[in-house]
Amino acid sequence: MYMRRKTRSVKVGNLEIGGDAPISVQSMTNTDTKNISDTVS
């Protein structure tokens, strides 16, 4: 679990970022980003 700072939420299109919204990640990888060694190699 990540420690999250208190932030204000903002809407970008239909996506809510910050506040209590779930963490959103966009990447250009085709690997599981939790697998660091595969993602950065």
PDB file of C-alpha atoms in Angstrom:
ATOM      1  CA  MET A   1       0.000   0.000   0.000  1.00  0.00           C
ATOM      2  CA  TYR A   2       1.279   3.461  -0.873  1.00  0.00           C
ATOM      3  CA  MET A   3       1.211   6.369   1.574  1.00  0.00           C
ATOM      4  CA  ARG A   4      -0.793   9.120  -0.129  1.00  0.00           C
ATOM      5  CA  ARG A   5      -0.674  12.842   0.526  1.00  0.00           C
ATOM      6  CA  LYS A   6      -3.882  14.797   0.955  1.00  0.00           C
ATOM      7  CA  THR A   7      -4.507  16.529  -2.381  1.00  0.00           C
ATOM      8  CA  ARG A   8      -7.302  18.351  -4.130  1.00  0.00           C
ATOM      9  CA  SER A   9      -9.106  16.412  -6.833  1.00  0.00           C
ATOM     10  CA  VAL A  10      -9.406  17.709 -10.395  1.00  0.00           C
ATOM     11  CA  LYS A  11     -11.277  16.364 -13.414  1.00  0.00           C
ATOM     12  CA  VAL A  12      -9.535  15.911 -16.750  1.00  0.00           C
ATOM     13  CA  GLY A  13     -12.246  14.955 -19.211  1.00  0.00           C
ATOM     14  CA  ASN A  14     -14.131  12.209 -17.411  1.00  0.00           C
ATOM     15  CA  LEU A  15     -11.102  11.168 -15.305  1.00  0.00           C
ATOM     16  CA  GLU A  16     -10.735  12.330 -11.706  1.00  0.00           C
ATOM     17  CA  ILE A  17      -7.136  12.780 -10.522  1.00  0.00           C
ATOM     18  CA  GLY A  18      -6.023  13.396  -6.948  1.00  0.00           C
ATOM     19  CA  GLY A  19      -8.086  13.511  -3.777  1.00  0.00           C
ATOM     20  CA  ASP A  20      -9.479  10.084  -2.924  1.00  0.00           C
ATOM     21  CA  ALA A  21      -9.585   8.924  -6.570  1.00  0.00           C
ATOM     22  CA  PRO A  22      -7.723   5.698  -7.406  1.00  0.00           C
ATOM     23  CA  ILE A  23      -4.158   6.146  -8.654  1.00  0.00           C
ATOM     24  CA  SER A  24      -4.119   6.404 -12.481  1.00  0.00           C
ATOM     25  CA  VAL A  25      -1.069   5.271 -14.434  1.00  0.00           C
ATOM     26  CA  GLN A  26      -0.480   5.530 -18.172  1.00  0.00           C
ATOM     27  CA  SER A  27       2.524   3.779 -19.634  1.00  0.00           C
ATOM     28  CA  MET A  28       3.812   2.811 -23.045  1.00  0.00           C
ATOM     29  CA  THR A  29       5.017  -0.617 -21.952  1.00  0.00           C
ATOM     30  CA  ASN A  30       3.639  -4.010 -22.792  1.00  0.00           C
ATOM     31  CA  THR A  31       4.863  -5.562 -19.531  1.00  0.00           C
ATOM     32  CA  ASP A  32       3.426  -5.608 -16.026  1.00  0.00           C
ATOM     33  CA  THR A  33       4.738  -2.349 -14.540  1.00  0.00           C
ATOM     34  CA  LYS A  34       5.064  -4.062 -11.146  1.00  0.00           C
ATOM     35  CA  ASN A  35       7.800  -6.201 -12.744  1.00  0.00           C
ATOM     36  CA  ILE A  36      10.555  -3.583 -12.727  1.00  0.00           C
ATOM     37  CA  SER A  37      13.316  -5.696 -14.291  1.00  0.00           C
ATOM     38  CA  ASP A  38      11.196  -6.573 -17.356  1.00  0.00           C
ATOM     39  CA  THR A  39       9.802  -3.050 -17.710  1.00  0.00           C
ATOM     40  CA  VAL A  40      13.143  -1.185 -17.703  1.00  0.00           C
ATOM     41  CA  SER A  41      15.134  -3.687 -19.775  1.00  0.00           C
TER      42      SER A  41
END
